[in-house]
mmCIF file of C-alpha atoms and ligand atoms in Angstrom:
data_model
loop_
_atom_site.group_PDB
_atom_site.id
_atom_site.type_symbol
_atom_site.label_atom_id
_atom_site.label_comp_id
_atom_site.label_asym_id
_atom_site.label_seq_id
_atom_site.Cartn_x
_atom_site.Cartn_y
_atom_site.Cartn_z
ATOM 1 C CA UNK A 1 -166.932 -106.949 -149.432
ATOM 2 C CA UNK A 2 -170.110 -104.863 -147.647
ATOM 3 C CA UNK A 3 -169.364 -102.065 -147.002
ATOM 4 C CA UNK A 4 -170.799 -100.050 -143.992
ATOM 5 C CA UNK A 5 -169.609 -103.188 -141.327
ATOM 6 C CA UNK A 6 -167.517 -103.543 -138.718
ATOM 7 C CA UNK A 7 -164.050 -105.461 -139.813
ATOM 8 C CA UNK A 8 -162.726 -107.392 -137.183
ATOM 9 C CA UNK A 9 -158.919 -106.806 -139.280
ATOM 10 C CA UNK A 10 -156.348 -107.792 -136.347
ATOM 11 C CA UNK A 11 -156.154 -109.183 -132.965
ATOM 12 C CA UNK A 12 -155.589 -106.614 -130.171
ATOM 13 C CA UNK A 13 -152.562 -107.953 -129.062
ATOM 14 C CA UNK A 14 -150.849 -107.652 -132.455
ATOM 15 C CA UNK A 15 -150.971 -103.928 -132.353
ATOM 16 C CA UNK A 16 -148.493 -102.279 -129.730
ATOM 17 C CA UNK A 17 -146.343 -98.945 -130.125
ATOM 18 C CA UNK A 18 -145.142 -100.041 -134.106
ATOM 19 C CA UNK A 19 -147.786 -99.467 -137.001
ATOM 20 C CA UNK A 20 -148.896 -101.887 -138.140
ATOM 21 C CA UNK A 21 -150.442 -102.595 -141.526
ATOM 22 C CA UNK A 22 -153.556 -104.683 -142.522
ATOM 23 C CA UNK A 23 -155.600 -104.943 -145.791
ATOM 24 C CA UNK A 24 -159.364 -104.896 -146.958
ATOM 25 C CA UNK A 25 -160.376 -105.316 -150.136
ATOM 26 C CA UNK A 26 -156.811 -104.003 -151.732
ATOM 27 C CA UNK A 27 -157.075 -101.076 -149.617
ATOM 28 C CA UNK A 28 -154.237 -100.677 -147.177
ATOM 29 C CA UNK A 29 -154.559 -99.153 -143.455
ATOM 30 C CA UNK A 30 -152.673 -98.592 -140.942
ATOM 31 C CA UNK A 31 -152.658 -99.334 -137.074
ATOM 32 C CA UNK A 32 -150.885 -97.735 -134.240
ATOM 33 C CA UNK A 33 -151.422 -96.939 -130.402
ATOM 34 C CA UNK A 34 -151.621 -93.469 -129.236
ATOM 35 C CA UNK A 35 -149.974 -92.527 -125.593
ATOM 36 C CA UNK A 36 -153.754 -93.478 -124.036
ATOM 37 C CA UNK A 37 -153.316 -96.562 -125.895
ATOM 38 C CA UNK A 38 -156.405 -96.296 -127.807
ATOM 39 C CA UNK A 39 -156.044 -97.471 -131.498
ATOM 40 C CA UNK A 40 -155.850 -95.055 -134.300
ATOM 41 C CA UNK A 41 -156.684 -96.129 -137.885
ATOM 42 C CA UNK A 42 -155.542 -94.013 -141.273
ATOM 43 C CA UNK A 43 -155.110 -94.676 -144.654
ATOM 44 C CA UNK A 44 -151.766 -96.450 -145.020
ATOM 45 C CA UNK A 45 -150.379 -94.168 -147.980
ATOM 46 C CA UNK A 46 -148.481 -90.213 -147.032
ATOM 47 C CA UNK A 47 -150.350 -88.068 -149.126
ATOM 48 C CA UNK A 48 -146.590 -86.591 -150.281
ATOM 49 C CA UNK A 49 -145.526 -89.499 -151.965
ATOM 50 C CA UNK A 50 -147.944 -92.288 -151.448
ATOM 51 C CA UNK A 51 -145.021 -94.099 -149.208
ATOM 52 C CA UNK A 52 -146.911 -96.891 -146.694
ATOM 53 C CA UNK A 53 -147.132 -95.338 -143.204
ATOM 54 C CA UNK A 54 -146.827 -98.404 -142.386
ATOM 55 C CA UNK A 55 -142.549 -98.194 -142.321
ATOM 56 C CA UNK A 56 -142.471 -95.029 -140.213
ATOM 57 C CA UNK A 57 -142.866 -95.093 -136.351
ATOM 58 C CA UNK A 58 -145.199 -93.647 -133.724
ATOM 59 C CA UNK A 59 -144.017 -90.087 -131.810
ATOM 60 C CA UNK A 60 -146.143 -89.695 -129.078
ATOM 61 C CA UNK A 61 -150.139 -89.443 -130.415
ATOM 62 C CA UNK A 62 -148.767 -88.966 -134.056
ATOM 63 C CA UNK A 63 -147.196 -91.433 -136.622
ATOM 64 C CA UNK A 64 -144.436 -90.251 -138.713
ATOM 65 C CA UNK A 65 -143.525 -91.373 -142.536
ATOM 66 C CA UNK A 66 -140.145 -93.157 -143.434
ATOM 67 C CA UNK A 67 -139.827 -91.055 -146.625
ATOM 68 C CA UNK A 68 -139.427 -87.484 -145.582
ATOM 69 C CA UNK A 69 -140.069 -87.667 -142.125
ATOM 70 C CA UNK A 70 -143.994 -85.460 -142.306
ATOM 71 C CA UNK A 71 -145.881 -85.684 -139.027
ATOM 72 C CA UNK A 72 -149.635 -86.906 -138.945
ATOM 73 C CA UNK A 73 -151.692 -86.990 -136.156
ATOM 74 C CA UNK A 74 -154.315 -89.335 -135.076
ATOM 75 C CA UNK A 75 -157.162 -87.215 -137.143
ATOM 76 C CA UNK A 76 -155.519 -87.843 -140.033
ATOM 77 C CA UNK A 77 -153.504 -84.374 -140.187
ATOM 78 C CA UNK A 78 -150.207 -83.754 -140.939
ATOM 79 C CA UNK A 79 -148.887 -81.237 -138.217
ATOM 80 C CA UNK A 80 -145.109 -81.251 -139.572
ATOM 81 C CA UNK A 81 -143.221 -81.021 -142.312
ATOM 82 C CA UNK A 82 -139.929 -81.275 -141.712
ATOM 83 C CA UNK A 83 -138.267 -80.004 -145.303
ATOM 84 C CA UNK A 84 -139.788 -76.459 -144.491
ATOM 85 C CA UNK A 85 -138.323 -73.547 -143.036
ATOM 86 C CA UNK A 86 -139.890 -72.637 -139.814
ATOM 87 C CA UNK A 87 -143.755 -70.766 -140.059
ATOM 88 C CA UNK A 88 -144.209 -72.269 -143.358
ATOM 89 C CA UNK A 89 -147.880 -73.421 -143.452
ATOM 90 C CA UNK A 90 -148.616 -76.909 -143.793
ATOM 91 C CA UNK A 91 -150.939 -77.238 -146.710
ATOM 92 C CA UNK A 92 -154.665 -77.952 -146.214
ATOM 93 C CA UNK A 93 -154.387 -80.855 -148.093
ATOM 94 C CA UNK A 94 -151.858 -82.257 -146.273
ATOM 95 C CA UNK A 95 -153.926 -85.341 -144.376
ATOM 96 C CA UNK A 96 -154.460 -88.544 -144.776
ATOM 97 C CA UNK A 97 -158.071 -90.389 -144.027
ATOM 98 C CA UNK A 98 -158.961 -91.367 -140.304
ATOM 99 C CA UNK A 99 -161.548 -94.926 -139.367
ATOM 100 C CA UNK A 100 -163.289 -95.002 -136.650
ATOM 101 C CA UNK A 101 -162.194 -97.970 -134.781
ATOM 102 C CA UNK A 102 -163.243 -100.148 -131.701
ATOM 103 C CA UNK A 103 -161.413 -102.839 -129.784
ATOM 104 C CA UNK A 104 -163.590 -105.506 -128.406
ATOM 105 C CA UNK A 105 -163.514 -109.569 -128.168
ATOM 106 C CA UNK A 106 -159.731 -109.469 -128.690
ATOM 107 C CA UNK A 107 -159.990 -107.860 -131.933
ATOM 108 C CA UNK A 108 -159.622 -104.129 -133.350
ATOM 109 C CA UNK A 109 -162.693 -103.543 -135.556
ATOM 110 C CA UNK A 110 -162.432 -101.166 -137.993
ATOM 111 C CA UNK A 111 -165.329 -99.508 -139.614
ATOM 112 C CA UNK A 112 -165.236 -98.754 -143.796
ATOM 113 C CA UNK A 113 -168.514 -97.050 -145.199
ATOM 114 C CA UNK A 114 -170.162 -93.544 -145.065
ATOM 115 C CA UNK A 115 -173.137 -94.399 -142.631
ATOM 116 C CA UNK A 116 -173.094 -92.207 -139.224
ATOM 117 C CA UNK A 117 -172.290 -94.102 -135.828
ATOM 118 C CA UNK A 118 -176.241 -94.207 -134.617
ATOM 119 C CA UNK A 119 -176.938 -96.003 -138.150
ATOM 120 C CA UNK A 120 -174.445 -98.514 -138.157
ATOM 121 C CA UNK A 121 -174.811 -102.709 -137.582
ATOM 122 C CA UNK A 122 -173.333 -103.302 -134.437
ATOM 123 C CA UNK A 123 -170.638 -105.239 -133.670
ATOM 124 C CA UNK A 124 -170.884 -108.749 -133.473
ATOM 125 C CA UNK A 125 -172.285 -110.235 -129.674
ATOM 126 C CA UNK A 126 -169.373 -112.495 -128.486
ATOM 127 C CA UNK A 127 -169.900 -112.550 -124.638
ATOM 128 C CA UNK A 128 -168.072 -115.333 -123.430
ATOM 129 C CA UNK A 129 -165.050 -114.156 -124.578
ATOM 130 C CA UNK A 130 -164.655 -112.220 -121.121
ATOM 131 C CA UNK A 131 -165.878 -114.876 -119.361
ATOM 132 C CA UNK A 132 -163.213 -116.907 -117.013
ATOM 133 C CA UNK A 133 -164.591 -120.099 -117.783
ATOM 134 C CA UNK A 134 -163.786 -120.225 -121.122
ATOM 135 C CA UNK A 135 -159.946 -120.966 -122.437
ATOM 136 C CA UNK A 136 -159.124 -119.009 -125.073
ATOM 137 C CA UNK A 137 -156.736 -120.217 -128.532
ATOM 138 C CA UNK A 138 -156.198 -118.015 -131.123
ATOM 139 C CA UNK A 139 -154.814 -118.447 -134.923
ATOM 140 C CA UNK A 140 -154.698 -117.418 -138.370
ATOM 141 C CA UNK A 141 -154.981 -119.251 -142.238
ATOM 142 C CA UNK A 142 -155.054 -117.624 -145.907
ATOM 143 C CA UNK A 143 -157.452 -118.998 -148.455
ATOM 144 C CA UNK A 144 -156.942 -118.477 -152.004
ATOM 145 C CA UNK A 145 -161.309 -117.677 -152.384
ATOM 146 C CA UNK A 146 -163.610 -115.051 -152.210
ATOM 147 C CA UNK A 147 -164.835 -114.639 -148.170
ATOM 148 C CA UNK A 148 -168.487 -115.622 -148.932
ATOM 149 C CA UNK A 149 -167.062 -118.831 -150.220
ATOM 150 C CA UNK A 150 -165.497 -119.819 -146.736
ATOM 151 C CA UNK A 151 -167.920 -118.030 -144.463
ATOM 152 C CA UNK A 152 -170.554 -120.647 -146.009
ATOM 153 C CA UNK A 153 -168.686 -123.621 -145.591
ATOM 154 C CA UNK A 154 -168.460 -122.764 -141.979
ATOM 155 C CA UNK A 155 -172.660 -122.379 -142.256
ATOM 156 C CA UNK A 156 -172.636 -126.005 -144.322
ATOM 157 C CA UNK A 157 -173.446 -129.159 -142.217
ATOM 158 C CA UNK A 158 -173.777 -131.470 -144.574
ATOM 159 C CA UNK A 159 -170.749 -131.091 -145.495
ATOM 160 C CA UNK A 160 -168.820 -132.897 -142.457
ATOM 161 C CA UNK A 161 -168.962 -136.969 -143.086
ATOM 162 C CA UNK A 162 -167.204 -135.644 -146.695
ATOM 163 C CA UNK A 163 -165.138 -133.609 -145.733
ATOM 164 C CA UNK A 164 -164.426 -133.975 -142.012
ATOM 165 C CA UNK A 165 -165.083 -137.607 -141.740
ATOM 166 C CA UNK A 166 -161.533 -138.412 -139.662
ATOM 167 C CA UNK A 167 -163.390 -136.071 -136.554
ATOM 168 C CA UNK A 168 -166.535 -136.131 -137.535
ATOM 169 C CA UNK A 169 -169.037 -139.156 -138.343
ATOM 170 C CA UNK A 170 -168.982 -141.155 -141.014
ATOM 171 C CA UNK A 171 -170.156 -140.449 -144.533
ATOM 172 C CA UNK A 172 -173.056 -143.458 -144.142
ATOM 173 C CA UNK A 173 -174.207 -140.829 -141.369
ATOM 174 C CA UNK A 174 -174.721 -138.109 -143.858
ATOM 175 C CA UNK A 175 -178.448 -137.595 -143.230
ATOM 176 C CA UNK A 176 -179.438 -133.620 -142.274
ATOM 177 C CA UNK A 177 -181.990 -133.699 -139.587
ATOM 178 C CA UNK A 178 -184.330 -130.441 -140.589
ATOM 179 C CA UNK A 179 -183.557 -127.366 -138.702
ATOM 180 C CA UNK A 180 -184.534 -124.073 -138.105
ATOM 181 C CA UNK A 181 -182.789 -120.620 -139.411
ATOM 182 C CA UNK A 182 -183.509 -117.311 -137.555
ATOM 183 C CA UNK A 183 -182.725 -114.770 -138.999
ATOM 184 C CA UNK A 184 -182.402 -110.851 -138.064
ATOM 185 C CA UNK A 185 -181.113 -107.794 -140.381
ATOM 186 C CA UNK A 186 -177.491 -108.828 -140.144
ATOM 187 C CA UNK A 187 -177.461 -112.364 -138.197
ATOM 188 C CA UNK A 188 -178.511 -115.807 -139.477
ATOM 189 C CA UNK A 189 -178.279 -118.969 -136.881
ATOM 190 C CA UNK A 190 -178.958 -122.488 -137.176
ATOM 191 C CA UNK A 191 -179.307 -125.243 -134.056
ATOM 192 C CA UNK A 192 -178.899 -128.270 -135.905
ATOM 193 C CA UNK A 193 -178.539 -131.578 -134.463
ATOM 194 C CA UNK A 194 -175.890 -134.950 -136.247
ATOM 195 C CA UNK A 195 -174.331 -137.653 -134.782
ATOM 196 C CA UNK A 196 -170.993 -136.447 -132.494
ATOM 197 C CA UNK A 197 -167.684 -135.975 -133.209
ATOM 198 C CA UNK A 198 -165.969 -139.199 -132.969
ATOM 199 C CA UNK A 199 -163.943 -139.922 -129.609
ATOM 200 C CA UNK A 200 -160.352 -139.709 -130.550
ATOM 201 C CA UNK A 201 -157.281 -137.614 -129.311
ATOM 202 C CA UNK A 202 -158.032 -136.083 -126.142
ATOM 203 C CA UNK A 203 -161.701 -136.055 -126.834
ATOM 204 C CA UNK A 204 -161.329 -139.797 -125.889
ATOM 205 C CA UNK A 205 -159.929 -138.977 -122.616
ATOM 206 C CA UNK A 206 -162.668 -136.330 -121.260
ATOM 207 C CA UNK A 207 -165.837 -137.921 -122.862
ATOM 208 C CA UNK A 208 -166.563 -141.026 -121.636
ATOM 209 C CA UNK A 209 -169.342 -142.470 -123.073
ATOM 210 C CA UNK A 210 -170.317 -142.451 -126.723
ATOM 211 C CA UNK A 211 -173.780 -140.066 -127.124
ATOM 212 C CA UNK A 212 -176.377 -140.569 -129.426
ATOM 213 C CA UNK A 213 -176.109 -137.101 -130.986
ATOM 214 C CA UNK A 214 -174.537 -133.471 -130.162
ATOM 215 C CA UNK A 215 -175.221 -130.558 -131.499
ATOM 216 C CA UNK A 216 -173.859 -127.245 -133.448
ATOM 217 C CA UNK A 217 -175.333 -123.971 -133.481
ATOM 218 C CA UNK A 218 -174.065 -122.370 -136.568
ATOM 219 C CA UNK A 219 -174.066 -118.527 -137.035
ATOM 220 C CA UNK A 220 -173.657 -115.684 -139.575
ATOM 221 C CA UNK A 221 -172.913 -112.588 -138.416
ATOM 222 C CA UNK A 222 -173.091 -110.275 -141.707
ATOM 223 C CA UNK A 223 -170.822 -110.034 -143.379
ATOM 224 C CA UNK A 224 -167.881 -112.580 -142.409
ATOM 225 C CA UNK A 225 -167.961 -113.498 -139.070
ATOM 226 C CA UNK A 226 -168.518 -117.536 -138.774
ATOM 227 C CA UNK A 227 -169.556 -118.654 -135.261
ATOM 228 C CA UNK A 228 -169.488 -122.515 -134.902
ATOM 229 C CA UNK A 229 -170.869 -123.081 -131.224
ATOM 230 C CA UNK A 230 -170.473 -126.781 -130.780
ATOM 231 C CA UNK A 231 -172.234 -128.874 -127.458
ATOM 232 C CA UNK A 232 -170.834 -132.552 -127.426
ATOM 233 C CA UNK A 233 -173.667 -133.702 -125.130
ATOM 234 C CA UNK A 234 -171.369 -134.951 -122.410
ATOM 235 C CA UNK A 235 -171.002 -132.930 -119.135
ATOM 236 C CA UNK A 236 -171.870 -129.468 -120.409
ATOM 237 C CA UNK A 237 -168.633 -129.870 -122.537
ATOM 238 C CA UNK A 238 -168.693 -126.743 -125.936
ATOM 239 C CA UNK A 239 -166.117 -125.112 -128.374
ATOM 240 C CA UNK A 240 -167.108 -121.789 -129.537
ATOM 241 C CA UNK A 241 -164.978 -120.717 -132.756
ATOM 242 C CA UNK A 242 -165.394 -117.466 -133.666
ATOM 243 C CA UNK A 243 -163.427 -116.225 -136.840
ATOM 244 C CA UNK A 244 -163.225 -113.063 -138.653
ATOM 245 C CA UNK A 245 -163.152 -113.663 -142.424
ATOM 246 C CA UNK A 246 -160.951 -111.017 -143.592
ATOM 247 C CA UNK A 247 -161.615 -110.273 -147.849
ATOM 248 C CA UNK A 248 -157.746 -109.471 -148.772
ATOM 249 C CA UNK A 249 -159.017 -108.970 -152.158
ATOM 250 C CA UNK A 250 -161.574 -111.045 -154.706
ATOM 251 C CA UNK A 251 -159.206 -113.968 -154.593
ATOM 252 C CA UNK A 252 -157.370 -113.995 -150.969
ATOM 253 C CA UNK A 253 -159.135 -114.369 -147.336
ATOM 254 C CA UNK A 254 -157.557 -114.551 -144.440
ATOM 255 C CA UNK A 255 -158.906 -115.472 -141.417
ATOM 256 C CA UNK A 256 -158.189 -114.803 -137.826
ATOM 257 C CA UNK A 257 -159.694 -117.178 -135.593
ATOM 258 C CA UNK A 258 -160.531 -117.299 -131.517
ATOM 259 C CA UNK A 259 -161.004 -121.128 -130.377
ATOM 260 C CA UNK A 260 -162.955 -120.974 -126.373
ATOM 261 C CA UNK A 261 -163.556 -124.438 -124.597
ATOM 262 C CA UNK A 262 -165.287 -124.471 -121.362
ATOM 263 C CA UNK A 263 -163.776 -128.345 -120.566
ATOM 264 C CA UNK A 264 -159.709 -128.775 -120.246
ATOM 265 C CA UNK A 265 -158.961 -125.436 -119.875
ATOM 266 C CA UNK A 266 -155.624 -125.850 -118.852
ATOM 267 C CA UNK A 267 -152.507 -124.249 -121.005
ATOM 268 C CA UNK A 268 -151.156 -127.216 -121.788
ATOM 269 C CA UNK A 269 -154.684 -129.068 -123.657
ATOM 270 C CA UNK A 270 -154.552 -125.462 -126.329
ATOM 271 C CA UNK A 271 -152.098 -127.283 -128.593
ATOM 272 C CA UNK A 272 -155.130 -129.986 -129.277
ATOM 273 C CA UNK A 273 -157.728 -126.530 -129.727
ATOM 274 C CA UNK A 274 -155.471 -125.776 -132.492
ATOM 275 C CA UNK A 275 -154.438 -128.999 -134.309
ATOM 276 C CA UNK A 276 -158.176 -129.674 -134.360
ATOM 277 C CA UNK A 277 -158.891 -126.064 -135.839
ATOM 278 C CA UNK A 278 -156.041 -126.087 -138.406
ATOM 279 C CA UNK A 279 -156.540 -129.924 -139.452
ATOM 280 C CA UNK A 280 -159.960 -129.137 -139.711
ATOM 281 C CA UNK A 281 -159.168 -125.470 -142.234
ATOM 282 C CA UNK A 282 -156.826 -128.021 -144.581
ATOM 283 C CA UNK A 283 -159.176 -130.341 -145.045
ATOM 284 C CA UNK A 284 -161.718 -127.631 -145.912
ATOM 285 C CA UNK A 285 -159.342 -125.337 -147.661
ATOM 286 C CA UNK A 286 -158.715 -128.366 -150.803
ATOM 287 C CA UNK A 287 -162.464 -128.199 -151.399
ATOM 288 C CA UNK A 288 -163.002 -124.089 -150.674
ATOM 289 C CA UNK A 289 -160.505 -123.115 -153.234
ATOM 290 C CA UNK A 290 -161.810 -125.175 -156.165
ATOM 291 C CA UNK A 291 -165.552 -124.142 -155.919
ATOM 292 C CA UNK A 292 -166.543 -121.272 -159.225
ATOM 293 C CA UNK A 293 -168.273 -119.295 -159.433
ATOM 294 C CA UNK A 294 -165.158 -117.879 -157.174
ATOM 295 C CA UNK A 295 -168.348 -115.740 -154.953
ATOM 296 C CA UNK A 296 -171.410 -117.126 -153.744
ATOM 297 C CA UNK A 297 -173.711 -116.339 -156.488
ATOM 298 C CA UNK A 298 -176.658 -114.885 -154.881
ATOM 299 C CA UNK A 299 -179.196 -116.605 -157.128
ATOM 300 C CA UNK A 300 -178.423 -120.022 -159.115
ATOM 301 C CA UNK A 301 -176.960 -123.005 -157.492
ATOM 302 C CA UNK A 302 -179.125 -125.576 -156.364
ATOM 303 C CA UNK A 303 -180.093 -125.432 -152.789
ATOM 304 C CA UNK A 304 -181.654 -128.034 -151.200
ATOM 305 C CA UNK A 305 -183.198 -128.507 -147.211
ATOM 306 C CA UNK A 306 -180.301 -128.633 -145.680
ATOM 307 C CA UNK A 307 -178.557 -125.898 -147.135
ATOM 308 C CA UNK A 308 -181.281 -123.458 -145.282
ATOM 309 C CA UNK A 309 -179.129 -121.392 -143.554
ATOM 310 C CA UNK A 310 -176.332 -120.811 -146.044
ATOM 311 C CA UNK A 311 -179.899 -119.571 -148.136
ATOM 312 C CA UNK A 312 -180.567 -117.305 -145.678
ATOM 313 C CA UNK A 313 -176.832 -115.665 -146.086
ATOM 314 C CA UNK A 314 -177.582 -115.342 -149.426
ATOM 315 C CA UNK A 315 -180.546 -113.238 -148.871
ATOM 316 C CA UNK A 316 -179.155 -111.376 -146.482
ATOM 317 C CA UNK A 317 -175.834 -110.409 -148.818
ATOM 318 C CA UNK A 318 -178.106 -109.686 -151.743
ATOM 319 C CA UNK A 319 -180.276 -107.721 -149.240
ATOM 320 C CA UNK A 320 -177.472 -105.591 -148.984
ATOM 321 C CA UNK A 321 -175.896 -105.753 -152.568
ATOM 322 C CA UNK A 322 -178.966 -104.217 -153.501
ATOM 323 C CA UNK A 323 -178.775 -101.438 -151.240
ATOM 324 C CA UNK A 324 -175.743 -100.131 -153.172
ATOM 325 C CA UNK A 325 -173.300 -101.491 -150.375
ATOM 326 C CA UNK A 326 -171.577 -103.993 -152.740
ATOM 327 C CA UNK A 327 -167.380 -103.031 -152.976
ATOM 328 C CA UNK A 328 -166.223 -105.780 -155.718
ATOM 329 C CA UNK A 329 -167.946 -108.303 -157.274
ATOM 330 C CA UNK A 330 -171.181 -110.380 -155.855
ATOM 331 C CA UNK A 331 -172.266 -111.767 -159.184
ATOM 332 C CA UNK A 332 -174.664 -109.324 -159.962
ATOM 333 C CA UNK A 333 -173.281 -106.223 -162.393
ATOM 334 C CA UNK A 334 -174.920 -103.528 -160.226
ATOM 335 C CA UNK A 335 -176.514 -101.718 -163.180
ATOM 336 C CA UNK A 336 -178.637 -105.056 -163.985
ATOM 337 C CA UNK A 337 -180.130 -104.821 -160.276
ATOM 338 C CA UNK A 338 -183.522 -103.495 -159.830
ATOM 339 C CA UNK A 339 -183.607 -101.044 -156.984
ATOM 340 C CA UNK A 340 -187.224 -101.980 -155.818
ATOM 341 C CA UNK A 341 -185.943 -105.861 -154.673
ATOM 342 C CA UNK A 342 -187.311 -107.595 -157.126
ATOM 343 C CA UNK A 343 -185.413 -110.580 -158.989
ATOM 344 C CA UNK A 344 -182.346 -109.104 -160.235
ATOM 345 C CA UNK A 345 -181.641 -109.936 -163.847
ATOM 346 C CA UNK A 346 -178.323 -111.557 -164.188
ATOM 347 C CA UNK A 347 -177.607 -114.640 -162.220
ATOM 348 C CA UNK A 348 -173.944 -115.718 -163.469
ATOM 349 C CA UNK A 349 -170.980 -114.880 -161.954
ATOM 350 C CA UNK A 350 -167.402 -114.431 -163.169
HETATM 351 FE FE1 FES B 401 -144.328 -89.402 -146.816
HETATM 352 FE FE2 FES B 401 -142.789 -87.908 -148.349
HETATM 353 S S1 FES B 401 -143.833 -89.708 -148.862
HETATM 354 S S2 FES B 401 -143.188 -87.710 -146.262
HETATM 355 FE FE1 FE B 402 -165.629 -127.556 -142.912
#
């Protein structure tokens, strides 16, 4: 992973008064709600015994450990210790790591790197999330492969009349119009332009008329956030997923996904939001999981027109990789990189 980001890690609604654990990059935190209800976010290991926080419970503003009861509060410091006799210090040691954290777009972003707030990449835009007209779906799926891996297959559309071809058009229709990438310090987005989604399943009942074309504006957001912003030509009618690829570790991602349509927005269509999402992740997930290298390699690979925009993630990773932000493997052995940008020296990945 990059570190220095925001990590969309968990959806708001998952955390409540228990702790609640999640994982980046083999690093375990934990989550909890203090009396305001603002989220607090430690290290998920008592510095007494290395027991997961995790188990204990929330008192008040403070979380407590399962093992022998110490006391931290939300900075991180233990304020109790219940084994000693009264007006024994508590050691200066005795604290455990706090993350800054912000809730936003119904998740809890948590930020892991050493860069002060005015420095940081914001957090990703993701307006219509408060917005009434939208219906909003939400769900999860593991991947056994690296993040980069499946944040590019959600920047890949040529990939579709393969892969997709029961929702999508058909593989004779597998001609990339060319498109356009812009591209900022930490965003890269693509409008391109294929034949539509076939009409089946309740697509059939709301779009009436075949179309020649729709579109999907595909979007980075550095360094795992996939934004697939579809427009199926008829009526205004969009999906907007937006999904937080979460790296577990080198081999495991799991990703927590919010579906928004602006068409059918009643309760009873979201079952369709998610068949389509989920049918859509296994058909991907039998291809994602057998690509090696296991990361992205940033150079290497053939990359041809249409692949532009998963190009320009590329660039923007190694942008970044060779800034020293690179926690775990990108392909490149760091020592091999040159520090002025220029061609690194190794292209192979593990
Ligand atoms: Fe947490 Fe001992 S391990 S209090
Ligand atoms: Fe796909």
């Amino acid at each position: 992973m990059l570190k220095n980001f925001w990590y969309a890690v968990e959806f708001s609604a998952a955390v409540r008064d228990q702790p609640r654990q999640v994982r980046l990059m083999g690093q375990d935190y934990v989550l909890y709600r203090d009396r305001q209800g603002q989220v607090i976010a430690l290290i998920d290991r008592c510095i007494h015994r290395g027991a997961a926080l995790s188990g204990g419970w929330v008192e008040g503003d403070c979380i407590r450990c399962p093992y022998h009861g110490w006391r931290y509060a939300s900075d991180g410091k233990c304020v109790e210790v219940p084994a000693d006799q009264t007006g024994v210090p508590i050691p200066k040691r005795a604290k455990v790591e706090p993350f800054s954290v912000e809730e936003r777009y119904g998740f809890i972003w948590l930020f892991v790197g050493d860069l002060p707030s005015e420095q940081r990449p914001p957090i990703p835009p993701f307006p219509e999330f408060d917005d009434p007209a939208w219906r909003s779906v939400s769900g999860e799926y593991t991947w056994n492969a690296h993040y980069t891996r499946v944040v590019e297959s959600g920047l890949d559309s040529s990939h579709a009349p393969f892969v997709h071809s029961v929702f999508f058009h058909h593989r004779n229709d597998a001609e990339v119009p060319p498109y356009e990438v812009q591209i900022d310090d930490w965003t890269a987005t693509a409008k391109t332009i294929s034949k539509p989604p076939k009409r089946a399943g309740l697509l059939k009942l709301i779009v009436k008329r075949d179309r020649p074309f729709s579109s999907a504006t595909l979007t980075v957001h550095l360094p795992n956030i996939n934004r697939i912003h579809l427009d199926f030509n008829y009526r205004g009618f969009q999906y907007i997923y937006f999904a937080s690829n979460i790296p577990i570790d080198e081999h495991t991602t799991l990703t927590k996904w919010i579906g928004l349509r602006n068409f059918l927005t009643q309760p009873w269509a979201d079952w369709n939001s998610r068949k389509n999402t989920n049918d859509t992740y296994y058909e991907d997930k039998a291809v994602i999981e057998s690509q090696v290298p296991r990361v992205v390699p940033l150079t290497g690979e053939i990359l041809i027109a249409s692949d532009s925009l998963q190009l320009a993630y590329r660039k923007l990773l190694r942008k970044y990789v060779e800034q020293g932000w690179a926690i775990g493997d990108y392909g490149i052995p760091t020592g091999l990189i040159e520090t002025n940008g220029k061609q690194a020296a190794v292209v192979t990945a593990g």
